[in-house]
Amino acid sequence: MFLLLACSPAFSADQASKSTFLSGIHKKNQISCADCHGKSLAVNDSETALNKNCVECHGTLEKLASKSKEHINPHNSHLGEVNCTTCHKGHGPSKAYCNYCHSFGMKIPAMGSAEQSNDKKWTQETSQKKSKKEKMKTESADVVVIGAGGAGYVASITAHDAGAKVILLEKMPITGGNSMLAAGGINAAATRFQKARSIQDDPAEMVKETMKGGREKNDPELVKVLAYRSSDAVDFLASLGADMTDLVRSGGVHADRTHRPVGGAAVGPHLVKVYRENAAKRKIDVRVNSEVVKILSDNNGTVTGVQVKGKHSGLYTIKAKAVIDTAGGFAANNELVGFYKPQFKETASSNQPGATGEGVVLAEKIGAKVIDMEQIQIHPTMGGETKVLISETVRGSGAILVNHAGKRFVNELTTRDKASAAIFEQPDKSAFLILGEDIRKSNVQIDGYIVLGLVQESDSIEGLASKMGVPAAALAATVDSYNKAFDAKNDPEFKRQDIPRKIAGPKYYSIWVKPGRHHTMGGVKINTEAQVISTKGTPVVGLYAAGEVTGGVHGWNRLGGNAITDTVVFGRIAGANAAKFIKQHTVKKP
Ligand code: MEZ
């Protein structure tokens, strides 16, 4: 969908040259509207041509990144290959996307000033003009997927490979959703990677532990599908080119089941890169800045498509025989969280800014049943006062949790609900992770936390204790007794089953942590075929859902590492079934 942009009466070249935004800066440098927008001055919602022109003039992200010696480099971030226009705006204030989650105080050119009102007026005039004059456009696809996070990509790739024409829509300026931020890995039982390391595991154990972790409130049929198809899910990822060869243990399980890239790199950025490449290779139509505002259905309640609000194209319709809702959860939505769990409203969220729950509302409006909405997961370890998640894999790699008295207070690998509750009981409702050199080396993400300034280090436990402000003798005794538990393979005090490494020098590290909102377990009810279930208890015909937008898989508490499994297992089922459904309902011409 294209909208003709102006150097027009609505926004003249003269106005552009006065603007303090990039349009003005470009004009002053004799760069015309057409130089950025192309001859036709058309701009699609994904801003494809604009971004191509940015790269032609300024270079690729990689080239721009190489010009900076800074550790924190906005052109080389965990968000991967993103559009330049994600941060740099021609006709509005530019803003570094990093600043939504981090507080780097990152400066960006053309942050805008007094001319802002002019540009705002122009944007409003243009969209009003369009809405009055133009008839709403209609396109068609076999399958529309709402939300380009992990589940959305997996569903799109699967539906495409089964022969469907797919359009994948993302309301945010970048794809990846919460999957992009996933630090830990993907849980899967009895995989070839586990077998290669002689790790004994079994889907039946995964079912048992997932149910126990979810306080037996999960839908047991969904959990069976999750566990018994988890090994296939890892093979599917490997077939796309992902590296899931490293293994670590997450909370609440008896085996090293969390698969991740070698060296312990964060799983999310790696997977999203693989997904983006696979979607591009297949020429799947992926559109950012494209928000679904309505799921359309006929008089019988059968889904017929979606209405989309494009950043530039405004409202339009895509007719489709099947719609897959993979729009994610709502842990970034303060209002919705406050509504369901007022006590969590002020808690920091680890989620990307787009995790605001519209997918649940869209489905509910056409009759979907919604369950467990008040079940909001608090992750025990977010970095102090930040929105940065300190991965559970840090504890899985051997780190311990201590309180302000320098003492352990919980089995670090218990389930998240219990670990968070234990931290909330400590003075200041916060704690410290303590680790040594081997643990740091085993998990490359810790180096990232060091770069972010979240880690304190010292050559001795006593030195570390003094930096943390905790009693040195108590911390030294805690570390000593933990190391003895490692030697004895027995942790009498907290019954931690897996102690993979000692806490040993030459350097010792601590990270101050507080619990924060991480995952919403509730959402749209689905069955084992990933069909959305209505309030009447029957499937909403043509509507499928997968990932965090759904409820039931994780019960009242999700196990670390099960979210990616959910997105891959149910994303695949949704994609395959949507493609099958459209084939069954496509009338062949004689
Ligand atoms: O599944 C998760 O949420 C996870 C493993 C997070 C993490 O702590 O790394």
Coordinates of C-alpha atoms and ligand atoms in Angstrom, one line a residue:
M1 CA 0.0 0.0 0.0
F2 CA 1.5 3.3 -1.1
L3 CA 0.6 6.8 -0.2
L4 CA 1.8 9.7 -2.4
L5 CA 3.8 12.0 -0.2
A6 CA 4.2 15.7 -0.7
C7 CA 6.5 18.1 -1.6
S8 CA 2.8 19.2 -2.3
P9 CA 0.6 22.1 -1.2
A10 CA 0.3 20.3 2.1
F11 CA 4.0 20.3 2.8
S12 CA 6.0 22.5 0.6
A13 CA 9.7 22.4 -0.2
D14 CA 9.8 25.7 1.6
Q15 CA 8.3 24.2 4.8
A16 CA 10.7 21.3 4.5
S17 CA 13.6 23.6 4.4
K18 CA 12.4 25.3 7.6
S19 CA 11.8 22.1 9.5
T20 CA 14.3 21.2 12.2
F21 CA 13.6 17.5 11.4
L22 CA 15.6 15.5 8.9
S23 CA 13.6 16.8 6.0
G24 CA 14.8 20.4 6.9
I25 CA 18.4 19.3 7.4
H26 CA 18.3 17.5 4.0
K27 CA 16.8 20.4 2.2
K28 CA 19.4 22.7 3.6
N29 CA 22.0 20.3 2.1
Q30 CA 20.3 20.5 -1.3
I31 CA 18.7 17.1 -1.0
S32 CA 15.3 17.0 -2.6
C33 CA 12.2 15.1 -1.5
A34 CA 12.7 12.8 -4.4
D35 CA 16.2 12.0 -3.3
C36 CA 14.8 10.3 -0.2
H37 CA 11.3 9.2 -1.3
G38 CA 12.1 8.4 -5.0
K39 CA 10.6 10.0 -8.0
S40 CA 7.1 9.0 -7.4
L41 CA 7.3 10.4 -3.8
A42 CA 5.4 7.3 -2.8
V43 CA 6.0 5.7 0.6
N44 CA 4.8 2.3 1.7
D45 CA 4.1 1.4 5.4
S46 CA 7.4 -0.5 5.7
E47 CA 9.2 2.6 4.2
T48 CA 11.2 0.3 2.0
A49 CA 12.3 2.8 -0.7
L50 CA 13.1 5.4 1.9
N51 CA 15.3 3.0 3.8
K52 CA 17.0 1.9 0.6
N53 CA 17.9 5.5 -0.1
C54 CA 19.1 6.1 3.5
V55 CA 21.5 3.1 3.1
E56 CA 22.7 4.3 -0.3
C57 CA 23.7 7.7 1.0
H58 CA 24.8 6.8 4.6
G59 CA 25.9 3.2 4.3
T60 CA 24.7 0.0 5.9
L61 CA 24.2 -0.4 9.7
E62 CA 27.4 -2.4 9.7
K63 CA 29.4 0.3 8.0
L64 CA 27.9 3.0 10.4
A65 CA 28.6 0.7 13.4
S66 CA 32.2 0.4 12.4
K67 CA 32.7 4.1 12.7
S68 CA 32.1 4.0 16.4
K69 CA 34.5 2.7 19.0
E70 CA 31.8 2.8 21.8
H71 CA 30.8 -0.4 23.4
I72 CA 27.1 0.5 23.2
N73 CA 26.5 1.1 19.6
P74 CA 23.0 1.9 18.3
H75 CA 23.9 0.7 14.8
N76 CA 25.0 -2.7 16.1
S77 CA 22.4 -3.7 18.6
H78 CA 20.6 -6.9 19.6
L79 CA 17.7 -5.7 17.5
G80 CA 19.7 -6.7 14.4
E81 CA 19.0 -5.3 10.9
V82 CA 16.3 -2.7 11.4
N83 CA 15.0 0.1 9.2
C84 CA 16.9 3.5 9.6
T85 CA 13.4 5.1 9.9
T86 CA 12.8 3.1 13.1
C87 CA 14.8 5.9 14.8
H88 CA 15.4 8.6 12.2
K89 CA 12.3 10.5 11.2
G90 CA 12.0 12.9 8.2
H91 CA 9.0 14.8 9.4
G92 CA 8.9 14.3 13.1
P93 CA 11.3 14.1 16.1
S94 CA 13.9 11.4 15.8
K95 CA 14.2 9.1 18.8
A96 CA 16.7 6.2 19.5
Y97 CA 14.6 3.1 19.8
C98 CA 17.1 1.8 22.4
N99 CA 15.8 4.6 24.7
Y100 CA 12.4 2.8 25.1
C101 CA 14.1 0.2 27.3
H102 CA 17.5 1.6 28.2
S103 CA 18.5 4.8 29.7
F104 CA 21.7 5.4 27.8
G105 CA 20.8 9.1 27.2
M106 CA 21.7 8.4 23.6
K107 CA 21.7 11.4 21.4
I108 CA 20.3 11.4 17.9
P109 CA 20.4 14.1 15.3
A110 CA 17.2 16.0 14.5
M111 CA 15.3 15.4 17.7
G112 CA 13.1 18.3 16.7
S113 CA 12.1 21.6 18.3
A114 CA 9.9 24.5 17.5
E115 CA 9.0 23.4 14.0
Q116 CA 7.4 20.3 15.4
S117 CA 3.9 21.7 15.2
N118 CA 4.2 22.4 11.5
D119 CA 5.2 18.8 10.7
K120 CA 2.4 17.5 13.0
K121 CA -0.1 19.6 11.2
W122 CA 1.1 18.3 7.9
T123 CA 0.8 14.7 9.0
Q124 CA -2.7 15.3 10.2
E125 CA -3.8 17.2 7.1
T126 CA -2.4 14.5 4.8
S127 CA -4.2 11.6 6.6
Q128 CA -7.5 13.5 7.0
K129 CA -7.4 14.4 3.3
K130 CA -6.9 10.7 2.5
S131 CA -9.6 9.5 4.7
K132 CA -12.2 11.9 3.2
K133 CA -11.3 11.4 -0.5
E134 CA -10.3 7.8 -0.9
K135 CA -12.4 4.7 -0.8
M136 CA -10.9 2.0 1.5
K137 CA -8.6 -0.2 -0.5
T138 CA -8.9 -4.0 -0.4
E139 CA -6.3 -6.6 -1.0
S140 CA -6.4 -10.4 -0.6
A141 CA -4.2 -13.1 0.8
D142 CA -4.8 -16.7 1.8
V143 CA -3.5 -16.2 5.3
V144 CA -3.0 -13.1 7.3
V145 CA -0.7 -13.3 10.4
I146 CA -1.0 -10.6 13.0
G147 CA 2.2 -9.9 14.8
A148 CA 5.8 -10.6 13.6
G149 CA 7.3 -12.0 16.8
G150 CA 8.6 -15.6 17.0
A151 CA 5.1 -17.3 16.7
G152 CA 4.2 -15.0 13.8
Y153 CA 7.3 -15.8 11.8
V154 CA 7.1 -19.5 12.5
A155 CA 3.4 -19.6 11.5
S156 CA 4.1 -17.5 8.3
I157 CA 7.0 -19.7 7.2
T158 CA 5.0 -22.9 7.8
A159 CA 1.9 -21.6 6.0
H160 CA 4.0 -20.4 3.1
D161 CA 5.8 -23.7 2.8
A162 CA 2.4 -25.4 2.7
G163 CA 1.5 -23.3 -0.3
A164 CA -0.4 -20.4 1.1
K165 CA 0.0 -16.7 0.1
V166 CA 0.8 -15.1 3.5
I167 CA 0.9 -11.5 4.6
L168 CA 2.6 -10.9 8.0
L169 CA 1.6 -7.7 9.7
E170 CA 3.5 -6.0 12.5
K171 CA 2.3 -2.8 14.2
M172 CA 5.8 -1.8 15.5
P173 CA 8.5 -0.3 13.2
I174 CA 10.6 -3.5 13.8
T175 CA 9.8 -7.2 13.8
G176 CA 10.8 -9.7 16.5
G177 CA 8.3 -9.0 19.3
N178 CA 9.2 -10.3 22.7
S179 CA 11.1 -13.2 21.0
M180 CA 13.7 -10.7 20.0
L181 CA 14.5 -10.1 23.7
A182 CA 14.4 -13.7 24.7
A183 CA 17.6 -14.4 26.6
G184 CA 17.4 -18.0 27.7
G185 CA 16.6 -20.7 25.2
I186 CA 14.1 -23.2 24.0
N187 CA 13.0 -26.1 26.2
A188 CA 12.8 -29.4 24.4
A189 CA 12.9 -33.0 25.7
A190 CA 14.7 -36.0 24.2
T191 CA 16.4 -34.1 21.5
R192 CA 19.3 -35.2 19.4
F193 CA 21.4 -32.5 21.1
Q194 CA 20.6 -33.8 24.6
K195 CA 21.3 -37.4 23.4
A196 CA 24.7 -36.3 22.1
R197 CA 25.6 -35.3 25.6
S198 CA 24.0 -38.3 27.3
I199 CA 21.3 -36.1 29.0
Q200 CA 18.4 -38.3 30.1
D201 CA 15.1 -36.5 29.4
D202 CA 11.7 -37.4 28.3
P203 CA 8.6 -35.5 27.1
A204 CA 6.6 -37.2 29.8
E205 CA 8.9 -35.5 32.4
M206 CA 8.5 -32.2 30.5
V207 CA 4.7 -32.5 30.8
K208 CA 4.9 -33.3 34.5
E209 CA 7.3 -30.4 35.3
T210 CA 5.4 -27.9 33.1
M211 CA 2.1 -28.8 34.8
K212 CA 3.8 -28.7 38.3
G213 CA 5.4 -25.3 37.4
G214 CA 2.0 -24.0 36.2
R215 CA 0.4 -25.1 39.5
E216 CA -1.6 -27.7 37.6
K217 CA -3.7 -25.0 36.1
N218 CA -2.4 -25.5 32.5
D219 CA -4.6 -27.2 29.8
P220 CA -3.0 -30.7 30.0
E221 CA -3.8 -31.4 26.4
L222 CA -1.9 -28.3 25.2
V223 CA 1.0 -29.2 27.5
K224 CA 1.3 -32.7 26.0
V225 CA 1.5 -31.2 22.5
L226 CA 4.1 -28.7 23.8
A227 CA 6.3 -31.4 25.2
Y228 CA 5.9 -34.2 22.6
R229 CA 6.5 -31.8 19.7
S230 CA 9.3 -29.9 21.4
S231 CA 12.1 -32.1 19.9
D232 CA 10.6 -31.6 16.4
A233 CA 10.5 -27.9 17.1
V234 CA 14.3 -27.8 17.7
D235 CA 14.9 -29.8 14.5
F236 CA 12.7 -27.3 12.7
L237 CA 14.8 -24.4 14.0
A238 CA 17.9 -26.2 13.0
S239 CA 16.5 -26.8 9.5
L240 CA 16.0 -23.0 9.2
G241 CA 19.7 -22.5 10.1
A242 CA 19.5 -21.9 13.9
D243 CA 22.2 -23.0 16.3
M244 CA 20.6 -24.7 19.3
T245 CA 23.5 -26.9 20.3
D246 CA 24.3 -25.5 23.8
L247 CA 22.3 -26.7 26.8
V248 CA 21.6 -25.3 30.2
R249 CA 19.1 -25.9 33.0
S250 CA 16.2 -23.7 33.8
G251 CA 14.2 -23.5 37.0
G252 CA 11.7 -26.2 38.0
V253 CA 13.2 -29.0 35.8
H254 CA 15.4 -32.0 36.4
A255 CA 17.5 -32.0 33.2
D256 CA 19.5 -29.6 31.0
R257 CA 16.6 -29.0 28.6
T258 CA 17.1 -25.4 27.5
H259 CA 18.7 -25.3 24.1
R260 CA 20.5 -22.1 23.1
P261 CA 23.3 -21.0 20.7
V262 CA 26.8 -22.1 21.5
G263 CA 28.6 -20.1 24.2
G264 CA 25.3 -19.2 25.8
A265 CA 24.4 -16.3 23.5
A266 CA 20.9 -14.9 23.9
V267 CA 18.5 -17.1 21.9
G268 CA 16.1 -14.3 20.8
P269 CA 18.3 -12.1 18.5
H270 CA 19.8 -15.3 16.9
L271 CA 16.3 -16.8 16.2
V272 CA 14.8 -13.5 14.9
K273 CA 17.8 -13.1 12.5
V274 CA 17.2 -16.6 11.2
Y275 CA 13.4 -15.9 10.9
R276 CA 13.9 -12.7 9.1
E277 CA 16.3 -14.3 6.6
N278 CA 14.0 -17.3 6.0
A279 CA 11.0 -15.0 5.4
A280 CA 13.0 -12.8 3.0
K281 CA 14.3 -15.9 1.2
R282 CA 10.7 -17.0 0.7
K283 CA 9.6 -13.5 -0.3
I284 CA 7.0 -13.5 2.4
D285 CA 5.2 -10.2 2.4
V286 CA 6.2 -8.8 5.9
R287 CA 4.9 -5.3 6.7
V288 CA 5.9 -3.2 9.6
N289 CA 4.0 -0.1 10.9
S290 CA 0.9 -2.0 10.0
E291 CA -1.6 -2.4 12.9
V292 CA -4.6 -4.7 12.6
V293 CA -7.5 -2.8 14.1
K294 CA -10.2 -5.4 13.4
I295 CA -10.6 -9.1 12.6
L296 CA -13.5 -9.3 10.0
S297 CA -16.1 -12.1 10.0
D298 CA -19.3 -12.9 8.1
N299 CA -22.8 -13.4 9.5
N300 CA -21.9 -16.9 10.5
G301 CA -18.9 -15.7 12.5
T302 CA -16.4 -17.2 9.9
V303 CA -13.3 -15.1 9.7
T304 CA -13.0 -13.2 6.4
G305 CA -9.9 -11.0 6.8
V306 CA -8.6 -8.0 8.7
Q307 CA -8.8 -4.3 8.7
V308 CA -5.3 -2.7 8.9
K309 CA -4.2 0.8 9.8
G310 CA -1.0 1.5 7.9
K311 CA 1.3 4.2 9.1
H312 CA 1.1 5.9 5.7
S313 CA -1.6 4.1 3.8
G314 CA -4.3 4.6 6.5
L315 CA -7.2 2.1 6.8
Y316 CA -7.4 -0.7 4.3
T317 CA -8.8 -4.3 4.2
I318 CA -7.1 -7.6 3.5
K319 CA -9.5 -10.4 2.6
A320 CA -8.2 -13.7 3.8
K321 CA -9.7 -17.2 4.4
A322 CA -7.6 -17.7 7.5
V323 CA -6.2 -15.3 10.1
I324 CA -3.5 -16.3 12.7
D325 CA -3.3 -14.2 15.8
T326 CA 0.3 -14.1 17.1
A327 CA 0.1 -10.6 18.5
G328 CA 1.8 -11.4 21.8
G329 CA 1.1 -10.6 25.4
F330 CA 0.5 -7.5 27.4
A331 CA 3.2 -7.2 30.1
A332 CA 4.2 -3.8 28.7
N333 CA 0.7 -2.4 29.1
N334 CA 0.6 -0.7 32.5
E335 CA -3.2 0.0 32.3
L336 CA -4.1 -3.6 31.4
V337 CA -1.7 -5.1 33.9
G338 CA -3.1 -2.6 36.5
F339 CA -6.6 -3.7 35.7
Y340 CA -5.9 -7.4 36.2
K341 CA -3.3 -7.2 38.9
P342 CA -3.2 -3.7 40.5
Q343 CA -0.3 -4.7 42.7
F344 CA 2.0 -5.2 39.6
K345 CA 1.1 -1.9 37.9
E346 CA 4.2 -0.1 39.1
T347 CA 6.6 -3.0 38.6
A348 CA 9.1 -2.6 35.7
S349 CA 8.5 -4.7 32.6
S350 CA 11.1 -6.6 30.7
N351 CA 8.9 -6.5 27.5
Q352 CA 9.3 -4.7 24.2
P353 CA 7.1 -1.6 24.0
G354 CA 4.6 -3.2 21.6
A355 CA 3.6 -6.0 24.1
T356 CA 0.3 -4.2 24.8
G357 CA -2.3 -6.9 24.3
E358 CA -4.3 -5.8 21.3
G359 CA -4.3 -9.3 19.9
V360 CA -6.4 -10.5 22.8
V361 CA -8.9 -7.7 22.4
L362 CA -9.2 -8.2 18.7
A363 CA -10.0 -11.9 19.1
E364 CA -12.3 -11.3 22.0
K365 CA -14.3 -8.8 19.9
I366 CA -15.2 -11.6 17.4
G367 CA -16.2 -14.0 20.2
A368 CA -13.0 -15.7 21.4
K369 CA -12.9 -17.0 24.9
V370 CA -10.2 -15.4 27.0
I371 CA -8.7 -17.1 30.1
D372 CA -6.3 -16.6 33.0
M373 CA -5.8 -12.9 32.2
E374 CA -4.8 -12.1 35.9
Q375 CA -1.9 -14.6 35.7
I376 CA 1.0 -12.3 35.1
Q377 CA 4.5 -13.6 35.6
I378 CA 7.1 -11.8 37.7
H379 CA 10.6 -12.7 36.7
P380 CA 12.9 -12.8 39.7
T381 CA 15.9 -11.1 38.2
M382 CA 15.8 -7.8 36.4
G383 CA 18.8 -5.6 36.6
G384 CA 18.2 -3.2 39.6
E385 CA 16.2 -0.3 38.5
T386 CA 16.4 -1.1 34.7
K387 CA 14.3 -2.9 32.2
V388 CA 17.1 -5.3 31.4
L389 CA 16.3 -9.0 32.2
I390 CA 19.2 -10.9 33.8
S391 CA 18.6 -14.2 32.3
E392 CA 17.7 -17.3 34.4
T393 CA 20.5 -19.0 32.5
V394 CA 22.9 -17.0 34.8
R395 CA 21.5 -18.9 37.7
G396 CA 21.4 -22.1 35.5
S397 CA 25.2 -21.6 34.9
G398 CA 25.8 -21.7 38.6
A399 CA 25.2 -18.2 40.1
I400 CA 23.6 -17.9 43.5
L401 CA 21.1 -15.3 45.0
V402 CA 22.0 -13.6 48.2
N403 CA 20.2 -10.9 50.2
H404 CA 21.5 -7.7 51.7
A405 CA 22.8 -9.8 54.7
G406 CA 25.0 -11.7 52.2
K407 CA 23.1 -14.9 52.7
R408 CA 21.3 -17.3 50.4
F409 CA 17.6 -17.5 50.9
V410 CA 16.1 -19.7 48.2
N411 CA 16.9 -22.5 45.8
E412 CA 18.0 -20.4 42.8
L413 CA 16.5 -23.0 40.4
T414 CA 13.1 -23.2 41.8
T415 CA 10.2 -21.9 39.7
R416 CA 10.0 -18.2 39.0
D417 CA 6.9 -17.6 41.1
K418 CA 8.6 -19.0 44.2
A419 CA 12.0 -17.2 43.5
S420 CA 10.2 -13.9 43.0
A421 CA 8.1 -14.3 46.1
A422 CA 11.3 -15.1 48.1
I423 CA 13.0 -11.9 46.8
F424 CA 9.9 -9.8 47.7
E425 CA 10.3 -11.1 51.3
Q426 CA 13.9 -9.7 51.5
P427 CA 14.7 -6.3 52.9
D428 CA 14.4 -3.7 50.0
K429 CA 12.6 -6.4 47.9
S430 CA 15.9 -6.9 46.0
A431 CA 18.8 -9.3 46.0
F432 CA 22.2 -9.9 44.4
L433 CA 23.4 -12.6 42.0
I434 CA 26.9 -13.8 42.8
L435 CA 29.2 -15.5 40.4
G436 CA 32.8 -16.3 39.7
E437 CA 35.1 -16.4 36.6
D438 CA 34.0 -19.8 35.2
I439 CA 30.4 -18.9 35.4
R440 CA 31.0 -15.6 33.6
K441 CA 33.0 -17.4 30.9
S442 CA 30.2 -20.0 30.4
N443 CA 27.6 -17.4 29.6
V444 CA 28.4 -14.7 27.1
Q445 CA 25.4 -12.7 28.1
I446 CA 27.1 -11.7 31.3
D447 CA 29.7 -9.7 29.3
G448 CA 26.7 -7.8 27.9
Y449 CA 25.6 -6.9 31.4
I450 CA 29.1 -5.7 32.2
V451 CA 29.0 -3.4 29.2
L452 CA 25.6 -2.1 30.4
G453 CA 27.2 -1.2 33.8
L454 CA 25.1 -3.7 35.7
V455 CA 27.9 -5.8 37.2
Q456 CA 30.3 -5.1 40.1
E457 CA 33.5 -7.0 40.2
S458 CA 36.4 -7.5 42.5
D459 CA 39.5 -9.7 43.0
S460 CA 38.1 -11.0 46.3
I461 CA 34.8 -11.9 47.9
E462 CA 35.6 -9.3 50.6
G463 CA 36.2 -6.6 48.0
L464 CA 33.0 -7.5 46.3
A465 CA 31.0 -7.5 49.6
S466 CA 32.3 -4.0 50.3
K467 CA 31.2 -2.7 46.9
M468 CA 27.7 -4.3 47.4
G469 CA 27.4 -3.0 51.0
V470 CA 26.9 -6.4 52.5
P471 CA 28.8 -8.0 55.4
A472 CA 32.0 -9.5 54.1
A473 CA 32.3 -12.4 56.5
A474 CA 28.7 -13.5 55.8
L475 CA 29.2 -13.4 52.0
A476 CA 32.5 -15.3 52.3
A477 CA 30.8 -18.0 54.5
T478 CA 27.9 -18.2 52.0
V479 CA 30.2 -18.7 49.0
D480 CA 32.3 -21.2 51.0
S481 CA 29.3 -23.3 51.9
Y482 CA 28.0 -23.2 48.3
N483 CA 31.3 -24.4 47.0
K484 CA 31.3 -27.3 49.5
A485 CA 27.8 -28.2 48.3
F486 CA 29.3 -28.3 44.8
D487 CA 32.0 -30.7 46.0
A488 CA 29.6 -32.9 47.9
K489 CA 27.0 -32.7 45.1
N490 CA 24.5 -32.0 47.8
D491 CA 22.9 -28.7 48.9
P492 CA 21.5 -29.5 52.3
E493 CA 20.1 -26.1 53.0
F494 CA 18.2 -25.2 49.8
K495 CA 18.2 -28.6 48.0
R496 CA 19.4 -27.1 44.7
Q497 CA 19.8 -30.1 42.5
D498 CA 22.1 -28.8 39.9
I499 CA 25.3 -26.9 40.8
P500 CA 27.3 -26.9 37.5
R501 CA 30.2 -24.6 38.7
K502 CA 31.9 -23.3 41.8
I503 CA 32.1 -19.7 42.6
A504 CA 35.8 -19.1 42.2
G505 CA 38.2 -16.4 41.2
P506 CA 40.4 -14.8 40.0
K507 CA 37.5 -12.4 39.7
Y508 CA 34.1 -12.3 41.5
Y509 CA 31.0 -10.6 40.2
S510 CA 27.7 -9.4 41.6
I511 CA 24.5 -8.1 39.9
W512 CA 21.9 -6.2 41.9
V513 CA 18.5 -7.6 40.9
K514 CA 14.8 -6.9 41.4
P515 CA 11.7 -8.9 40.2
G516 CA 9.8 -7.5 37.2
R517 CA 6.8 -8.2 34.9
H518 CA 7.9 -10.7 32.3
H519 CA 5.1 -12.8 30.8
T520 CA 1.4 -12.8 30.6
M521 CA 0.1 -16.4 30.9
G522 CA -3.5 -15.6 30.1
G523 CA -5.0 -14.9 26.7
V524 CA -7.1 -16.4 23.9
K525 CA -8.2 -20.0 24.5
I526 CA -7.1 -22.4 21.8
N527 CA -7.4 -26.1 21.2
T528 CA -4.6 -28.5 20.3
E529 CA -5.0 -27.6 16.6
A530 CA -4.3 -23.9 17.5
Q531 CA -7.9 -23.0 16.6
V532 CA -9.3 -20.1 18.7
I533 CA -12.2 -21.3 20.9
S534 CA -15.3 -19.1 21.2
T535 CA -17.2 -18.3 24.3
K536 CA -19.7 -20.9 23.1
G537 CA -16.9 -23.6 23.3
T538 CA -16.6 -24.1 19.5
P539 CA -13.8 -23.0 17.2
V540 CA -14.0 -19.6 15.6
V541 CA -13.9 -20.8 12.0
G542 CA -10.8 -19.5 10.2
L543 CA -9.1 -18.1 13.3
Y544 CA -5.9 -19.6 14.7
A545 CA -3.6 -18.3 17.5
A546 CA -0.2 -19.1 18.9
G547 CA 2.4 -17.8 21.4
E548 CA 1.9 -15.3 24.2
V549 CA -1.5 -14.1 22.9
T550 CA -2.9 -17.4 24.0
G551 CA -3.7 -18.8 27.4
G552 CA -3.7 -22.3 28.8
V553 CA -0.3 -23.6 27.9
H554 CA 1.6 -22.3 30.9
G555 CA -1.1 -22.4 33.5
W556 CA -0.5 -19.9 36.4
N557 CA 3.3 -19.8 36.1
R558 CA 5.5 -20.4 33.0
L559 CA 8.7 -22.3 33.2
G560 CA 11.8 -20.5 31.9
G561 CA 12.5 -21.7 28.3
N562 CA 8.9 -22.8 27.6
A563 CA 7.9 -19.6 25.8
I564 CA 10.0 -20.1 22.8
T565 CA 8.8 -23.8 22.7
D566 CA 5.3 -22.4 22.7
T567 CA 5.9 -20.0 19.8
V568 CA 7.6 -22.7 17.7
V569 CA 5.3 -25.7 18.5
F570 CA 2.0 -23.8 18.2
G571 CA 3.2 -21.4 15.5
R572 CA 3.9 -24.4 13.3
I573 CA 0.5 -26.0 14.1
A574 CA -1.3 -22.7 13.4
G575 CA 0.5 -22.2 10.1
A576 CA 0.0 -25.8 8.9
N577 CA -3.7 -25.8 9.9
A578 CA -4.4 -22.4 8.4
A579 CA -2.9 -23.6 5.1
K580 CA -4.8 -26.8 5.2
F581 CA -8.1 -25.0 6.0
I582 CA -7.8 -22.6 3.1
K583 CA -7.1 -25.5 0.7
Q584 CA -10.3 -27.3 2.0
H585 CA -12.3 -24.1 1.5
T586 CA -10.9 -23.1 -1.9
V587 CA -13.4 -24.0 -4.5
K588 CA -11.6 -25.3 -7.6
K589 CA -12.7 -23.9 -10.9
P590 CA -13.9 -26.6 -13.3
Ligands
MEZ1 O1 11.8 -18.2 29.1 C1 12.2 -17.2 29.6 O2 11.5 -16.3 29.9 C2 13.6 -17.1 30.0 C3 14.4 -18.3 29.9 C4 14.1 -16.0 30.4 C5 15.4 -15.8 31.0 O3 15.5 -15.6 32.2 O4 16.4 -15.9 30.3

